[in-house]
Amino acid sequence: MPHIPSQEKRSAIGRLSPARLATSLFTTSFATRPTVAASAPGRVNLLGEHTDYNGGPVLPVAIERRTGIAARAASGWSFVSATEGGVHQLEIDAPMRRAWTDYLVGVVRELRALRAAPPGAEVAVATNLPIGAGLSSSAALTVAAAKALSLLAGKRLSPAALAEVAFRAEYHQVGVRCGRMDQTIAAHGQRGSALLFETAAGTLQAVPLPGRLWILETGVSHRLTGGALNDRRRECEEALAFCREWRPGLAYLSQLTLDDLPEVERRLAPPLVPRVRHVVTETARTRKAAQVLAAGDLVTLGQLLVQGHESLRVDYQSTIPEADLLVASAREHGAYGARLTGAGWGGAVVLLAPPEREARTVAEVGSDFQKRYGRMPATWSTRASRGVRRETLAD
Ligand code: GLA
């Protein structure tokens, strides 16, 4: 049964940090105090969608909303969440349950492989991230859990090691065929900067991002396990195999350039062509976006966001009408640009507008949305925030 928080609890959720909430949930659920707490952020991806599993660049930003974990070593494994309700006592080697706890079980399995897991633990989770809104609540959960549980085992894993544990948990244990963007930004995020992550080379470069980003939630939830992301990834792998027939040695689709596209069109089965076109154009857009952002050129950045959305809509076919409307309306109401962020098929739009009119733009876009769909989208802003951290336990 999903647990619906009361009005009172909802306002408390607004006030307390997720780590504090997790700590108090821990105390009420397990009648003892946690010994460690950690938190990790969600993310908004500025540009570079569906490029990370194609060897291309991504430009994500860690956001201010986070997931907190409080934990204490125990003989078995028990998990409780502020949003889902109920304490779950689980065997780590039992089959996955297709539930949120799978992500934690996956983290424990991967930490065990590194000899960095405690023998057992009681674990409480709280978040102020919307779930299924394309803002990477799963990576916030797995990265925060990897941090808290490895600390319980007396290990200090680097951000890169935490990201890898979290990636492996999601990819190999839960079975979502994701790339490494979400776990990487949740582990390495920096206050005041986006991160240009070249996934093939594994390099990270901070790009200053002053000001605020706006998030407009479509209210259409996507759950990532399996589904459309896995299908698109399969299509990309198929396309890569075909491309290798004329370009032996090609390691990733993102190594193709705009000049290669006519050849791609001649050789590939028609449904695969737009997928490749998206990856190739998005790769170029993302590198350009990092350059113009570094130069403070938000006008060009906004244009690139809109082009990125169009590419997702037409070529990758991962947008939804609700997001298309938000993006079109954002352009009419003076935003630099906007686009659907994250995997797609639901989720949220990221919007960038001149500071002096951003609140008005967002209100006007919200009212266009309401006229069409009869409800206001949830809208909020965030600055670039920092990645995973240990949290001090309140007295
Ligand atoms: C999900 C995946 C990421 C990335 C995006 C699409 O968020 O977890 O690795 O592939 O979709 O850009």
GROMACS .gro file of C-alpha atoms and ligand atoms in nm:
model
  407
    1MET     CA    1   0.000   0.000   0.000
    2PRO     CA    2   0.153   0.337  -0.091
    3HIS     CA    3   0.185   0.555   0.212
    4ILE     CA    4   0.025   0.899   0.166
    5PRO     CA    5   0.177   1.150   0.407
    6SER     CA    6  -0.070   1.369   0.598
    7GLN     CA    7  -0.081   1.746   0.541
    8GLU     CA    8   0.118   1.792   0.861
    9LYS     CA    9   0.383   1.546   0.755
   10ARG     CA   10   0.405   1.704   0.410
   11SER     CA   11   0.491   2.043   0.554
   12ALA     CA   12   0.750   1.881   0.783
   13ILE     CA   13   0.900   1.718   0.472
   14GLY     CA   14   0.935   2.067   0.324
   15ARG     CA   15   1.124   2.201   0.627
   16LEU     CA   16   1.364   1.925   0.726
   17SER     CA   17   1.659   1.809   0.518
   18PRO     CA   18   1.621   1.455   0.378
   19ALA     CA   19   1.908   1.335   0.598
   20ARG     CA   20   1.734   1.472   0.910
   21LEU     CA   21   1.408   1.315   0.800
   22ALA     CA   22   1.580   0.982   0.741
   23THR     CA   23   1.735   1.005   1.087
   24SER     CA   24   1.404   1.067   1.258
   25LEU     CA   25   1.231   0.795   1.052
   26PHE     CA   26   1.512   0.560   1.156
   27THR     CA   27   1.463   0.634   1.523
   28THR     CA   28   1.088   0.580   1.513
   29SER     CA   29   1.113   0.266   1.296
   30PHE     CA   30   1.396   0.086   1.472
   31ALA     CA   31   1.372   0.225   1.829
   32THR     CA   32   1.742   0.308   1.833
   33ARG     CA   33   1.963   0.576   1.681
   34PRO     CA   34   2.150   0.551   1.350
   35THR     CA   35   2.529   0.563   1.358
   36VAL     CA   36   2.581   0.708   1.010
   37ALA     CA   37   2.396   0.933   0.765
   38ALA     CA   38   2.464   1.038   0.407
   39SER     CA   39   2.283   1.213   0.123
   40ALA     CA   40   2.311   1.249  -0.255
   41PRO     CA   41   2.140   1.484  -0.502
   42GLY     CA   42   1.906   1.430  -0.793
   43ARG     CA   43   2.011   1.582  -1.123
   44VAL     CA   44   1.883   1.779  -1.413
   45ASN     CA   45   2.055   1.716  -1.743
   46LEU     CA   46   2.113   2.039  -1.937
   47LEU     CA   47   2.207   1.861  -2.257
   48GLY     CA   48   2.339   1.526  -2.379
   49GLU     CA   49   2.038   1.297  -2.366
   50HIS     CA   50   2.082   0.931  -2.453
   51THR     CA   51   2.444   0.998  -2.537
   52ASP     CA   52   2.598   0.843  -2.225
   53TYR     CA   53   2.541   0.484  -2.336
   54ASN     CA   54   2.664   0.579  -2.684
   55GLY     CA   55   3.006   0.706  -2.573
   56GLY     CA   56   2.912   1.074  -2.602
   57PRO     CA   57   2.923   1.376  -2.370
   58VAL     CA   58   2.658   1.478  -2.115
   59LEU     CA   59   2.614   1.806  -1.926
   60PRO     CA   60   2.425   1.736  -1.604
   61VAL     CA   61   2.379   1.951  -1.293
   62ALA     CA   62   2.335   1.823  -0.936
   63ILE     CA   63   2.021   1.983  -0.789
   64GLU     CA   64   1.934   2.098  -0.438
   65ARG     CA   65   1.681   1.822  -0.379
   66ARG     CA   66   1.838   1.513  -0.228
   67THR     CA   67   1.787   1.167  -0.085
   68GLY     CA   68   1.905   1.103   0.270
   69ILE     CA   69   1.997   0.770   0.428
   70ALA     CA   70   2.042   0.692   0.797
   71ALA     CA   71   2.180   0.352   0.894
   72ARG     CA   72   2.318   0.134   1.169
   73ALA     CA   73   2.490  -0.205   1.152
   74ALA     CA   74   2.267  -0.501   1.247
   75SER     CA   75   2.266  -0.879   1.203
   76GLY     CA   76   2.012  -0.882   0.914
   77TRP     CA   77   1.885  -0.629   0.658
   78SER     CA   78   1.585  -0.401   0.718
   79PHE     CA   79   1.478  -0.108   0.501
   80VAL     CA   80   1.220   0.162   0.557
   81SER     CA   81   1.126   0.461   0.340
   82ALA     CA   82   0.935   0.778   0.428
   83THR     CA   83   0.747   0.767   0.098
   84GLU     CA   84   0.665   0.396   0.063
   85GLY     CA   85   0.584   0.295   0.423
   86GLY     CA   86   0.647  -0.028   0.614
   87VAL     CA   87   0.972  -0.190   0.732
   88HIS     CA   88   1.100  -0.454   0.488
   89GLN     CA   89   1.321  -0.730   0.624
   90LEU     CA   90   1.502  -0.879   0.328
   91GLU     CA   91   1.754  -1.145   0.230
   92ILE     CA   92   2.015  -0.992   0.003
   93ASP     CA   93   2.048  -1.310  -0.206
   94ALA     CA   94   1.672  -1.364  -0.250
   95PRO     CA   95   1.519  -1.282  -0.593
   96MET     CA   96   1.451  -0.913  -0.657
   97ARG     CA   97   1.098  -0.794  -0.568
   98ARG     CA   98   1.051  -0.534  -0.843
   99ALA     CA   99   1.023  -0.269  -0.572
  100TRP     CA  100   1.227   0.032  -0.455
  101THR     CA  101   1.419  -0.196  -0.217
  102ASP     CA  102   1.581  -0.367  -0.520
  103TYR     CA  103   1.805  -0.062  -0.559
  104LEU     CA  104   1.931  -0.100  -0.202
  105VAL     CA  105   1.974  -0.476  -0.237
  106GLY     CA  106   2.172  -0.408  -0.555
  107VAL     CA  107   2.400  -0.166  -0.372
  108VAL     CA  108   2.462  -0.417  -0.093
  109ARG     CA  109   2.550  -0.690  -0.346
  110GLU     CA  110   2.793  -0.462  -0.527
  111LEU     CA  111   2.952  -0.342  -0.203
  112ARG     CA  112   2.993  -0.704  -0.095
  113ALA     CA  113   3.188  -0.772  -0.413
  114LEU     CA  114   3.430  -0.499  -0.299
  115ARG     CA  115   3.429  -0.624   0.061
  116ALA     CA  116   3.286  -0.287   0.156
  117ALA     CA  117   2.946  -0.391   0.296
  118PRO     CA  118   2.857  -0.436   0.662
  119PRO     CA  119   2.723  -0.783   0.758
  120GLY     CA  120   2.374  -0.635   0.788
  121ALA     CA  121   2.209  -0.301   0.861
  122GLU     CA  122   1.893  -0.116   0.945
  123VAL     CA  123   1.843   0.155   0.684
  124ALA     CA  124   1.598   0.447   0.664
  125VAL     CA  125   1.545   0.653   0.347
  126ALA     CA  126   1.383   0.994   0.294
  127THR     CA  127   1.382   1.220  -0.009
  128ASN     CA  128   1.245   1.552  -0.131
  129LEU     CA  129   1.294   1.449  -0.494
  130PRO     CA  130   0.986   1.368  -0.698
  131ILE     CA  131   0.997   0.998  -0.795
  132GLY     CA  132   0.959   0.907  -1.162
  133ALA     CA  133   1.004   1.271  -1.273
  134GLY     CA  134   1.324   1.214  -1.472
  135LEU     CA  135   1.538   1.376  -1.202
  136SER     CA  136   1.733   1.067  -1.114
  137SER     CA  137   1.583   0.972  -0.782
  138SER     CA  138   1.724   0.621  -0.830
  139ALA     CA  139   2.086   0.739  -0.859
  140ALA     CA  140   2.040   0.969  -0.557
  141LEU     CA  141   1.921   0.662  -0.365
  142THR     CA  142   2.195   0.424  -0.478
  143VAL     CA  143   2.482   0.674  -0.441
  144ALA     CA  144   2.366   0.785  -0.093
  145ALA     CA  145   2.322   0.420   0.010
  146ALA     CA  146   2.666   0.325  -0.123
  147LYS     CA  147   2.816   0.606   0.084
  148ALA     CA  148   2.629   0.528   0.408
  149LEU     CA  149   2.672   0.151   0.392
  150SER     CA  150   3.041   0.159   0.299
  151LEU     CA  151   3.100   0.397   0.592
  152LEU     CA  152   2.925   0.143   0.816
  153ALA     CA  153   3.174  -0.115   0.692
  154GLY     CA  154   3.458   0.122   0.784
  155LYS     CA  155   3.550   0.200   0.419
  156ARG     CA  156   3.592   0.543   0.261
  157LEU     CA  157   3.519   0.494  -0.107
  158SER     CA  158   3.607   0.771  -0.354
  159PRO     CA  159   3.325   0.949  -0.543
  160ALA     CA  160   3.428   0.752  -0.854
  161ALA     CA  161   3.402   0.421  -0.665
  162LEU     CA  162   3.062   0.518  -0.521
  163ALA     CA  163   2.937   0.607  -0.870
  164GLU     CA  164   3.056   0.271  -1.004
  165VAL     CA  165   2.888   0.075  -0.723
  166ALA     CA  166   2.564   0.267  -0.787
  167PHE     CA  167   2.587   0.215  -1.165
  168ARG     CA  168   2.649  -0.157  -1.128
  169ALA     CA  169   2.361  -0.186  -0.881
  170GLU     CA  170   2.118  -0.030  -1.127
  171TYR     CA  171   2.253  -0.190  -1.444
  172HIS     CA  172   2.354  -0.538  -1.332
  173GLN     CA  173   2.130  -0.597  -1.032
  174VAL     CA  174   1.807  -0.406  -1.107
  175GLY     CA  175   1.843  -0.449  -1.484
  176VAL     CA  176   1.798  -0.092  -1.613
  177ARG     CA  177   2.021  -0.051  -1.915
  178CYS     CA  178   2.124   0.301  -1.815
  179GLY     CA  179   2.450   0.480  -1.885
  180ARG     CA  180   2.674   0.634  -1.619
  181MET     CA  181   2.552   0.994  -1.621
  182ASP     CA  182   2.319   0.991  -1.322
  183GLN     CA  183   2.545   0.812  -1.076
  184THR     CA  184   2.843   1.022  -1.187
  185ILE     CA  185   2.674   1.356  -1.123
  186ALA     CA  186   2.520   1.234  -0.794
  187ALA     CA  187   2.872   1.147  -0.679
  188HIS     CA  188   3.075   1.434  -0.832
  189GLY     CA  189   2.831   1.729  -0.844
  190GLN     CA  190   2.976   2.070  -0.759
  191ARG     CA  191   2.801   2.373  -0.618
  192GLY     CA  192   2.767   2.644  -0.885
  193SER     CA  193   2.870   2.425  -1.180
  194ALA     CA  194   2.739   2.188  -1.442
  195LEU     CA  195   2.967   1.897  -1.524
  196LEU     CA  196   3.079   1.810  -1.876
  197PHE     CA  197   3.124   1.433  -1.858
  198GLU     CA  198   3.285   1.275  -2.163
  199THR     CA  199   3.163   0.923  -2.110
  200ALA     CA  200   3.404   0.743  -2.345
  201ALA     CA  201   3.714   0.911  -2.204
  202GLY     CA  202   3.575   0.920  -1.850
  203THR     CA  203   3.679   1.286  -1.804
  204LEU     CA  204   3.490   1.542  -1.596
  205GLN     CA  205   3.508   1.917  -1.639
  206ALA     CA  206   3.322   2.170  -1.424
  207VAL     CA  207   3.146   2.445  -1.623
  208PRO     CA  208   3.027   2.740  -1.409
  209LEU     CA  209   2.649   2.773  -1.399
  210PRO     CA  210   2.547   3.084  -1.209
  211GLY     CA  211   2.176   3.154  -1.164
  212ARG     CA  212   1.882   2.926  -1.137
  213LEU     CA  213   1.731   2.652  -1.345
  214TRP     CA  214   1.357   2.596  -1.342
  215ILE     CA  215   1.201   2.254  -1.331
  216LEU     CA  216   0.848   2.208  -1.468
  217GLU     CA  217   0.705   1.866  -1.394
  218THR     CA  218   0.473   1.722  -1.657
  219GLY     CA  219   0.308   1.509  -1.390
  220VAL     CA  220   0.345   1.207  -1.620
  221SER     CA  221   0.545   0.951  -1.430
  222HIS     CA  222   0.796   0.726  -1.594
  223ARG     CA  223   0.939   0.426  -1.420
  224LEU     CA  224   1.266   0.327  -1.570
  225THR     CA  225   1.292  -0.042  -1.494
  226GLY     CA  226   1.305  -0.209  -1.834
  227GLY     CA  227   1.071  -0.046  -2.085
  228ALA     CA  228   1.145   0.217  -2.342
  229LEU     CA  229   1.501   0.304  -2.237
  230ASN     CA  230   1.604  -0.060  -2.276
  231ASP     CA  231   1.438  -0.069  -2.622
  232ARG     CA  232   1.620   0.243  -2.740
  233ARG     CA  233   1.947   0.108  -2.613
  234ARG     CA  234   1.892  -0.213  -2.811
  235GLU     CA  235   1.823  -0.006  -3.124
  236CYS     CA  236   2.148   0.186  -3.072
  237GLU     CA  237   2.342  -0.138  -3.034
  238GLU     CA  238   2.186  -0.274  -3.352
  239ALA     CA  239   2.270   0.048  -3.536
  240LEU     CA  240   2.630   0.033  -3.411
  241ALA     CA  241   2.665  -0.325  -3.536
  242PHE     CA  242   2.547  -0.215  -3.886
  243CYS     CA  243   2.775   0.089  -3.888
  244ARG     CA  244   3.072  -0.130  -3.806
  245GLU     CA  245   3.025  -0.311  -4.138
  246TRP     CA  246   3.151   0.002  -4.316
  247ARG     CA  247   3.346   0.154  -4.028
  248PRO     CA  248   3.526  -0.138  -3.863
  249GLY     CA  249   3.674  -0.031  -3.533
  250LEU     CA  250   3.394   0.213  -3.457
  251ALA     CA  251   3.360   0.188  -3.079
  252TYR     CA  252   3.057   0.412  -3.021
  253LEU     CA  253   2.782   0.578  -3.225
  254SER     CA  254   2.896   0.915  -3.088
  255GLN     CA  255   3.223   0.881  -3.284
  256LEU     CA  256   3.028   0.934  -3.606
  257THR     CA  257   3.016   1.294  -3.726
  258LEU     CA  258   2.758   1.504  -3.906
  259ASP     CA  259   2.946   1.426  -4.231
  260ASP     CA  260   2.879   1.055  -4.180
  261LEU     CA  261   2.502   1.100  -4.169
  262PRO     CA  262   2.438   1.066  -4.547
  263GLU     CA  263   2.617   0.730  -4.541
  264VAL     CA  264   2.417   0.626  -4.233
  265GLU     CA  265   2.098   0.711  -4.422
  266ARG     CA  266   2.205   0.501  -4.720
  267ARG     CA  267   2.305   0.195  -4.521
  268LEU     CA  268   2.083   0.164  -4.217
  269ALA     CA  269   1.730   0.031  -4.186
  270PRO     CA  270   1.497   0.335  -4.186
  271PRO     CA  271   1.381   0.311  -3.820
  272LEU     CA  272   1.742   0.318  -3.698
  273VAL     CA  273   1.847   0.627  -3.896
  274PRO     CA  274   1.679   0.890  -3.675
  275ARG     CA  275   1.818   0.724  -3.362
  276VAL     CA  276   2.172   0.761  -3.494
  277ARG     CA  277   2.098   1.114  -3.616
  278HIS     CA  278   1.991   1.210  -3.263
  279VAL     CA  279   2.306   1.068  -3.106
  280VAL     CA  280   2.535   1.240  -3.357
  281THR     CA  281   2.366   1.581  -3.347
  282GLU     CA  282   2.324   1.567  -2.968
  283THR     CA  283   2.693   1.491  -2.924
  284ALA     CA  284   2.782   1.805  -3.123
  285ARG     CA  285   2.520   2.015  -2.941
  286THR     CA  286   2.639   1.908  -2.598
  287ARG     CA  287   3.003   2.001  -2.659
  288LYS     CA  288   2.892   2.334  -2.803
  289ALA     CA  289   2.662   2.390  -2.504
  290ALA     CA  290   2.953   2.346  -2.264
  291GLN     CA  291   3.153   2.603  -2.462
  292VAL     CA  292   2.880   2.865  -2.477
  293LEU     CA  293   2.790   2.815  -2.111
  294ALA     CA  294   3.155   2.867  -2.017
  295ALA     CA  295   3.145   3.190  -2.221
  296GLY     CA  296   2.825   3.302  -2.046
  297ASP     CA  297   2.624   3.295  -2.371
  298LEU     CA  298   2.287   3.186  -2.235
  299VAL     CA  299   2.102   3.290  -2.551
  300THR     CA  300   2.285   3.031  -2.760
  301LEU     CA  301   2.259   2.777  -2.480
  302GLY     CA  302   1.881   2.825  -2.482
  303GLN     CA  303   1.869   2.766  -2.858
  304LEU     CA  304   2.066   2.446  -2.815
  305LEU     CA  305   1.820   2.328  -2.548
  306VAL     CA  306   1.529   2.378  -2.786
  307GLN     CA  307   1.714   2.202  -3.070
  308GLY     CA  308   1.788   1.917  -2.830
  309HIS     CA  309   1.419   1.887  -2.745
  310GLU     CA  310   1.325   1.881  -3.115
  311SER     CA  311   1.576   1.605  -3.175
  312LEU     CA  312   1.426   1.402  -2.889
  313ARG     CA  313   1.077   1.465  -3.022
  314VAL     CA  314   1.138   1.389  -3.387
  315ASP     CA  315   1.438   1.156  -3.400
  316TYR     CA  316   1.456   0.977  -3.067
  317GLN     CA  317   1.081   0.986  -3.010
  318SER     CA  318   1.116   1.001  -2.634
  319THR     CA  319   0.912   1.314  -2.558
  320ILE     CA  320   0.546   1.339  -2.460
  321PRO     CA  321   0.288   1.601  -2.570
  322GLU     CA  322   0.283   1.759  -2.222
  323ALA     CA  323   0.656   1.833  -2.247
  324ASP     CA  324   0.627   1.953  -2.608
  325LEU     CA  325   0.365   2.206  -2.497
  326LEU     CA  326   0.582   2.331  -2.208
  327VAL     CA  327   0.880   2.381  -2.439
  328ALA     CA  328   0.680   2.559  -2.709
  329SER     CA  329   0.516   2.784  -2.450
  330ALA     CA  330   0.851   2.862  -2.283
  331ARG     CA  331   0.980   2.997  -2.614
  332GLU     CA  332   0.673   3.217  -2.658
  333HIS     CA  333   0.708   3.361  -2.308
  334GLY     CA  334   1.065   3.479  -2.319
  335ALA     CA  335   1.270   3.182  -2.193
  336TYR     CA  336   1.619   3.137  -2.334
  337GLY     CA  337   1.512   2.779  -2.393
  338ALA     CA  338   1.369   2.463  -2.242
  339ARG     CA  339   1.368   2.092  -2.306
  340LEU     CA  340   1.261   1.759  -2.165
  341THR     CA  341   1.534   1.637  -1.930
  342GLY     CA  342   1.625   1.279  -1.841
  343ALA     CA  343   1.525   0.957  -2.010
  344GLY     CA  344   1.185   1.087  -2.131
  345TRP     CA  345   0.846   0.923  -2.182
  346GLY     CA  346   0.730   1.140  -1.891
  347GLY     CA  347   0.922   1.344  -1.639
  348ALA     CA  348   1.016   1.710  -1.627
  349VAL     CA  349   1.122   2.002  -1.846
  350VAL     CA  350   1.424   2.217  -1.759
  351LEU     CA  351   1.380   2.586  -1.840
  352LEU     CA  352   1.636   2.863  -1.855
  353ALA     CA  353   1.519   3.225  -1.860
  354PRO     CA  354   1.664   3.573  -1.799
  355PRO     CA  355   1.660   3.626  -1.418
  356GLU     CA  356   1.455   3.944  -1.439
  357ARG     CA  357   1.161   3.769  -1.599
  358GLU     CA  358   1.197   3.402  -1.507
  359ALA     CA  359   0.916   3.396  -1.248
  360ARG     CA  360   0.675   3.556  -1.497
  361THR     CA  361   0.780   3.320  -1.776
  362VAL     CA  362   0.723   3.016  -1.556
  363ALA     CA  363   0.381   3.144  -1.445
  364GLU     CA  364   0.275   3.208  -1.806
  365VAL     CA  365   0.394   2.866  -1.918
  366GLY     CA  366   0.209   2.706  -1.625
  367SER     CA  367  -0.110   2.881  -1.724
  368ASP     CA  368  -0.079   2.764  -2.090
  369PHE     CA  369  -0.037   2.411  -1.955
  370GLN     CA  370  -0.342   2.448  -1.734
  371LYS     CA  371  -0.553   2.568  -2.026
  372ARG     CA  372  -0.466   2.253  -2.220
  373TYR     CA  373  -0.454   1.990  -1.944
  374GLY     CA  374  -0.677   2.134  -1.672
  375ARG     CA  375  -0.408   2.124  -1.403
  376MET     CA  376  -0.105   2.332  -1.309
  377PRO     CA  377   0.237   2.167  -1.347
  378ALA     CA  378   0.453   2.159  -1.033
  379THR     CA  379   0.729   2.419  -1.090
  380TRP     CA  380   1.034   2.497  -0.879
  381SER     CA  381   1.385   2.629  -0.923
  382THR     CA  382   1.726   2.505  -0.821
  383ARG     CA  383   2.087   2.609  -0.827
  384ALA     CA  384   2.373   2.375  -0.908
  385SER     CA  385   2.446   2.187  -0.590
  386ARG     CA  386   2.701   1.942  -0.458
  387GLY     CA  387   2.731   1.567  -0.485
  388VAL     CA  388   2.722   1.290  -0.227
  389ARG     CA  389   2.826   1.373   0.127
  390ARG     CA  390   2.839   1.229   0.473
  391GLU     CA  391   2.589   1.403   0.700
  392THR     CA  392   2.640   1.478   1.066
  393LEU     CA  393   2.387   1.312   1.293
  394ALA     CA  394   2.170   1.555   1.485
  395ASP     CA  395   2.189   1.527   1.867
  396GLA     C1  396   1.845   0.776  -1.780
  396GLA     C2  397   1.972   0.693  -1.766
  396GLA     C3  398   2.093   0.777  -1.804
  396GLA     C4  399   2.076   0.838  -1.942
  396GLA     C5  400   1.942   0.910  -1.952
  396GLA     C6  401   1.914   0.958  -2.090
  396GLA     O1  402   1.845   0.881  -1.689
  396GLA     O2  403   1.986   0.650  -1.633
  396GLA     O3  404   2.209   0.697  -1.797
  396GLA     O4  405   2.090   0.740  -2.039
  396GLA     O5  406   1.835   0.826  -1.912
  396GLA     O6  407   2.004   1.057  -2.127
   0.00000   0.00000   0.00000
